[in-house]
Coordinates of C-alpha atoms in Angstrom, one line a residue:
M26 CA 0.0 -0.1 -0.1
P27 CA 1.4 3.5 -0.5
T28 CA 2.2 6.3 1.6
W29 CA 0.2 9.3 0.2
K30 CA 1.6 13.0 1.7
I31 CA -0.9 15.4 2.3
A32 CA -0.1 18.5 3.1
Y33 CA -2.5 20.4 5.6
F34 CA -2.5 23.8 5.3
T35 CA -3.8 25.7 9.1
G36 CA -3.5 29.5 11.3
V37 CA -1.1 30.1 14.1
G38 CA -2.8 28.6 17.2
A39 CA -5.1 26.7 15.4
R40 CA -5.2 23.1 16.4
A41 CA -4.1 20.1 14.4
D42 CA -4.4 18.0 16.5
V43 CA -7.6 16.3 15.1
M44 CA -5.8 16.2 11.2
L45 CA -3.4 14.1 12.5
D46 CA -4.7 11.9 14.9
N47 CA -7.5 10.8 12.8
A48 CA -5.1 10.6 9.1
P49 CA -5.0 7.4 7.7
D50 CA -2.2 4.5 8.9
N51 CA -1.4 5.1 5.2
V52 CA -1.2 9.0 5.4
E53 CA 2.4 10.9 6.5
V54 CA 0.5 14.7 7.1
T55 CA 2.5 17.6 6.9
V56 CA 1.0 20.5 9.0
V57 CA 2.0 24.2 6.9
D58 CA 1.6 27.3 8.4
R59 CA 0.2 29.0 6.2
T60 CA 1.5 32.6 7.6
L61 CA 4.6 31.3 6.2
P62 CA 6.6 33.2 3.6
A63 CA 5.7 31.4 -0.1
A64 CA 9.3 29.8 0.1
D65 CA 9.4 27.9 2.9
Q66 CA 5.6 27.1 2.4
I67 CA 6.8 25.5 -0.9
E68 CA 9.7 23.9 1.2
L69 CA 7.3 22.1 2.9
C70 CA 4.6 20.9 0.5
R71 CA 7.1 20.9 -2.3
D72 CA 6.4 16.9 -3.0
A73 CA 2.9 16.7 -1.6
D74 CA 0.4 14.3 -3.2
A75 CA -2.1 16.8 -1.9
I76 CA -3.3 19.8 0.0
I77 CA -6.2 20.5 2.5
S78 CA -6.5 24.4 2.3
S79 CA -9.2 26.9 2.2
E80 CA -6.6 29.4 1.2
V81 CA -3.3 28.2 -0.9
T82 CA -1.9 30.2 -3.7
T83 CA -1.2 29.7 -7.1
E84 CA 2.7 31.2 -6.3
V85 CA 2.7 27.8 -4.1
L86 CA 1.0 24.9 -6.4
R87 CA 3.5 25.9 -8.8
E88 CA 5.9 24.5 -7.1
C89 CA 3.5 21.2 -5.8
P90 CA 3.8 18.9 -9.4
N91 CA 2.5 15.7 -7.4
V92 CA -1.0 17.8 -6.1
K93 CA -3.8 15.3 -7.6
L94 CA -6.4 17.8 -4.8
I95 CA -7.0 20.5 -3.1
Q96 CA -9.2 19.7 -0.4
T97 CA -11.3 22.4 2.0
L98 CA -12.5 21.6 5.4
S99 CA -15.7 24.4 4.7
A100 CA -18.3 24.6 2.3
G101 CA -15.8 28.0 1.7
Y102 CA -13.2 28.7 -1.2
D103 CA -13.5 32.1 -2.2
R104 CA -10.2 32.9 -0.8
M105 CA -8.1 31.1 -3.6
D106 CA -7.8 31.9 -6.7
L107 CA -10.6 29.1 -8.4
E108 CA -9.8 29.5 -11.5
T109 CA -6.6 29.5 -12.4
I110 CA -6.3 26.7 -10.1
L111 CA -8.5 24.9 -12.0
E112 CA -7.1 25.5 -15.2
M113 CA -3.8 24.6 -13.9
G114 CA -5.6 21.3 -14.0
I115 CA -6.0 20.8 -10.1
P116 CA -9.3 19.9 -8.9
V117 CA -10.9 21.4 -5.8
A118 CA -13.6 19.7 -3.4
N119 CA -15.0 21.3 -0.6
N120 CA -16.0 19.6 2.7
G121 CA -19.4 18.1 1.6
G122 CA -21.4 20.1 4.3
A123 CA -19.7 18.5 7.3
N124 CA -20.2 22.2 9.0
A125 CA -24.4 21.9 7.9
I126 CA -24.9 20.9 11.4
S127 CA -23.1 23.2 13.3
V128 CA -24.2 26.3 11.1
S129 CA -27.7 25.5 11.2
E130 CA -27.8 25.0 15.3
Q131 CA -26.0 28.7 15.0
T132 CA -29.1 29.9 13.4
L133 CA -31.2 28.9 14.9
G134 CA -29.8 30.0 18.1
L135 CA -29.1 33.5 16.5
M136 CA -33.1 34.1 15.5
I137 CA -33.9 32.8 18.9
G138 CA -31.3 35.1 20.9
I139 CA -32.6 38.7 18.5
G140 CA -36.0 37.7 18.3
R141 CA -36.3 37.2 22.5
N142 CA -33.1 40.0 22.9
L143 CA -31.3 37.1 24.9
M144 CA -28.4 39.5 24.9
A145 CA -30.0 42.1 26.4
Q146 CA -31.7 40.1 29.0
W147 CA -27.7 38.4 29.7
D148 CA -26.3 42.3 29.4
T149 CA -29.1 43.8 31.9
T150 CA -29.3 40.8 34.5
T151 CA -25.5 39.2 34.4
R152 CA -23.2 42.6 33.3
Q153 CA -25.9 45.3 35.1
R154 CA -26.9 43.7 38.0
N155 CA -30.3 45.0 37.3
W156 CA -33.1 42.2 37.5
R157 CA -35.6 43.0 34.8
G158 CA -34.9 46.3 34.5
N159 CA -36.7 48.1 31.3
L160 CA -37.2 44.7 29.5
Y161 CA -40.6 45.2 30.2
Q162 CA -40.4 47.4 27.1
T163 CA -38.6 45.1 24.8
D164 CA -40.7 43.4 22.5
L165 CA -39.9 40.0 22.5
T166 CA -40.8 37.3 18.9
E167 CA -41.0 33.7 18.8
I168 CA -40.5 32.0 16.0
T169 CA -43.0 29.5 15.9
D170 CA -45.8 30.0 13.5
K171 CA -43.3 32.8 11.5
T172 CA -42.5 32.6 7.6
V173 CA -39.3 31.9 7.8
G174 CA -37.3 32.6 4.8
I175 CA -34.0 30.8 3.6
I176 CA -32.2 32.3 0.9
G177 CA -30.1 29.2 -1.1
L178 CA -31.1 25.7 -0.2
G179 CA -28.3 23.7 -0.1
R180 CA -26.5 21.7 2.2
I181 CA -26.4 24.1 5.3
G182 CA -30.0 25.7 4.3
R183 CA -31.9 22.3 4.6
Q184 CA -30.6 21.5 7.5
V185 CA -31.9 25.1 8.7
A186 CA -35.5 24.2 7.1
K187 CA -35.2 20.2 8.5
R188 CA -34.7 22.2 12.4
L189 CA -37.4 24.7 11.5
T190 CA -40.5 21.6 11.6
G191 CA -39.6 21.5 15.1
F192 CA -41.3 25.2 15.5
D193 CA -44.3 25.2 12.7
T194 CA -42.9 27.0 10.8
R195 CA -43.6 28.4 7.2
T196 CA -40.2 27.9 5.4
I197 CA -39.7 29.1 1.9
Y198 CA -36.9 29.7 -0.3
Y199 CA -35.2 30.6 -3.4
D200 CA -32.2 29.2 -5.0
I201 CA -30.8 29.5 -8.6
E202 CA -30.9 25.8 -8.9
D203 CA -34.0 23.3 -9.1
I204 CA -34.2 21.8 -5.8
P205 CA -35.4 18.2 -5.9
E206 CA -39.6 17.7 -5.2
D207 CA -38.5 14.8 -2.3
V208 CA -36.0 17.0 -0.8
R209 CA -38.1 20.0 -0.3
N210 CA -41.0 17.7 1.3
E211 CA -38.5 16.2 3.4
V212 CA -37.6 19.8 4.6
K213 CA -41.2 20.9 3.9
A214 CA -39.8 24.1 2.5
E215 CA -41.8 25.3 -0.6
P216 CA -39.8 27.7 -4.0
V217 CA -40.9 31.3 -3.9
P218 CA -39.5 34.4 -6.3
F219 CA -36.5 36.3 -4.4
D220 CA -38.3 39.3 -3.8
E221 CA -41.6 37.5 -2.4
L222 CA -39.8 35.7 0.2
L223 CA -38.2 39.1 1.8
E224 CA -41.6 41.1 1.2
T225 CA -43.3 38.1 3.6
S226 CA -40.5 36.9 5.6
D227 CA -40.1 37.3 9.6
F228 CA -37.1 35.8 9.5
V229 CA -34.7 35.9 6.5
S230 CA -31.5 33.5 6.9
I231 CA -29.1 33.8 3.8
H232 CA -27.1 30.8 3.3
V233 CA -24.8 31.1 -0.5
P234 CA -21.6 31.0 -1.8
L235 CA -19.7 34.2 -2.1
T236 CA -19.2 34.3 -5.7
R237 CA -19.3 37.8 -8.8
R238 CA -23.1 36.7 -8.4
T239 CA -23.8 36.9 -4.7
R240 CA -21.3 39.6 -3.4
G241 CA -23.3 42.5 -2.3
M242 CA -26.9 40.0 -2.9
M243 CA -28.4 41.9 0.1
S244 CA -28.3 46.2 -0.6
D245 CA -30.5 48.6 -0.3
R246 CA -33.2 47.7 -2.1
E247 CA -33.4 44.5 -0.9
F248 CA -33.9 45.4 2.7
D249 CA -36.3 48.1 1.7
L250 CA -38.0 45.3 0.8
M251 CA -38.3 43.6 3.8
K252 CA -40.7 43.9 6.7
P253 CA -40.2 46.3 9.9
T254 CA -40.6 43.6 11.6
A255 CA -38.1 40.8 10.4
F256 CA -34.9 40.1 11.1
F257 CA -32.2 39.4 9.4
I258 CA -29.3 36.2 9.8
N259 CA -26.2 35.9 8.1
L260 CA -23.9 33.1 8.9
C261 CA -22.6 32.4 5.4
R262 CA -20.0 35.3 3.8
G263 CA -19.2 38.7 4.8
P264 CA -19.4 40.3 1.5
V265 CA -22.9 38.8 0.4
V266 CA -24.0 41.7 2.1
D267 CA -23.8 45.6 1.9
E268 CA -22.6 46.7 5.6
A269 CA -23.8 49.7 5.3
A270 CA -26.8 49.0 3.8
L271 CA -27.5 46.9 6.5
Y272 CA -26.2 49.4 9.2
R273 CA -28.4 51.5 7.0
A274 CA -31.6 49.3 7.4
V275 CA -31.3 48.1 11.5
T276 CA -30.5 51.8 12.4
E277 CA -33.6 53.4 10.0
G278 CA -36.4 50.6 11.3
K279 CA -36.7 49.1 7.9
I280 CA -36.0 45.7 9.4
A281 CA -36.4 44.6 12.9
G282 CA -32.4 43.2 13.5
A283 CA -29.9 41.1 12.6
G284 CA -27.5 38.0 13.9
L285 CA -24.5 38.3 12.4
D286 CA -21.7 35.3 12.5
V287 CA -20.0 37.0 9.1
L288 CA -18.6 40.7 8.6
E289 CA -17.5 42.2 5.4
V290 CA -13.9 42.6 6.9
E291 CA -12.0 40.2 9.3
P292 CA -11.4 40.3 12.0
T293 CA -13.5 43.5 11.8
P294 CA -12.5 46.7 13.0
A295 CA -13.0 47.5 16.6
D296 CA -15.0 50.3 15.3
N297 CA -17.6 48.8 13.2
P298 CA -20.4 50.7 13.8
L299 CA -23.0 47.6 13.6
F300 CA -21.0 46.9 17.7
D301 CA -23.3 50.0 18.8
L302 CA -26.0 48.5 18.0
D303 CA -28.6 47.1 20.3
N304 CA -30.5 45.2 17.6
V305 CA -27.3 43.3 16.2
I306 CA -25.9 40.2 17.6
I307 CA -22.7 39.3 16.2
T308 CA -20.9 36.3 16.9
P309 CA -16.7 35.9 15.3
H310 CA -17.8 33.5 12.5
M311 CA -17.8 30.7 14.3
A312 CA -20.6 29.0 13.7
G313 CA -19.2 26.1 11.7
Q314 CA -16.6 25.2 15.0
S315 CA -17.6 21.8 16.7
Q316 CA -16.1 19.4 18.4
E317 CA -18.0 17.1 15.9
T318 CA -17.4 19.0 12.7
A319 CA -13.6 19.0 13.4
L320 CA -14.2 15.0 12.9
R321 CA -16.8 15.3 9.9
A322 CA -14.0 17.4 8.0
A323 CA -11.3 15.5 9.0
H324 CA -13.3 11.8 7.5
F325 CA -14.4 13.9 4.9
A326 CA -11.5 15.2 3.6
Y327 CA -9.2 12.0 4.0
G328 CA -12.0 10.0 2.4
N329 CA -12.3 12.3 -0.7
I330 CA -8.3 12.8 -1.2
L331 CA -7.7 8.6 -0.7
R332 CA -10.4 8.7 -3.4
V333 CA -8.9 10.7 -5.6
L334 CA -5.2 9.0 -5.0
N335 CA -6.1 5.5 -6.0
G336 CA -8.0 7.0 -9.3
G337 CA -11.4 7.5 -8.4
E338 CA -13.6 10.7 -8.4
A339 CA -13.6 13.1 -6.1
E340 CA -16.9 14.4 -4.6
S341 CA -18.1 18.2 -3.5
L342 CA -16.4 19.6 -6.3
V343 CA -16.7 23.4 -6.9
T344 CA -16.9 24.8 -10.3
P345 CA -16.4 28.3 -11.5
E346 CA -19.5 30.4 -12.5

């Protein structure tokens, strides 16, 4: 049985133990710090048969002639020059929805958190030591029996819809792809035009990849269509939203609030005005992180890589627009 060499790119301080501990016996894993200069990265991965990364550069790849697959550990691939990499003949695969459960759970967490204004309740009670304070003046919203609109019914969007069935919501969705009827029936989601989704939803949750088509797809026009009582949830990529337009929508009462796990610039500047808004909850792009996600991602990544290195076809390949 051949021993395959895999370069695993990760950041400073990031845990590599899950990937190392779960590597198959016939795989040799080299950890590459992606903050190193390109020359140092090349030295570490020059003879790699595959690369696990969502940020490897074409400069590095040109010096790695044996690479048969670039495998990401997440759904996103927008930090790579996908078009050039594919022109080089190297396929790219994302992680087959390994983080879909974790992201969907945090999506509902943010819906509940912003609808119930949990952060204000926590701050008033725990930080201010003021039992209830003026919280009686706060409008609190339930998810049950509401209309929830999902933009993008892919792997994550479907998991969100599946979990919403327990809340007896009317779940609607918009997607540029034709979603099979059996999938729609399973998650009890009905397709609607994009504008109708925005106009009728009490919660709008967006789950799309960042592409030229989706960049800035939520801007002033779209927020103007939403109900003033509606909440906007984003756990995909920050640049799919015009952040200035979102700020205007929240501060001018066009929408009731927002729950965000992603922002246009990450790490976002400390003076981002969204931080100052009581009706916005922000988490630091952690929705896809969990112990279970890490294990699923590792198993999928190694399985997909070995499938390709042994002459098979990769799953979850990504393609340019």
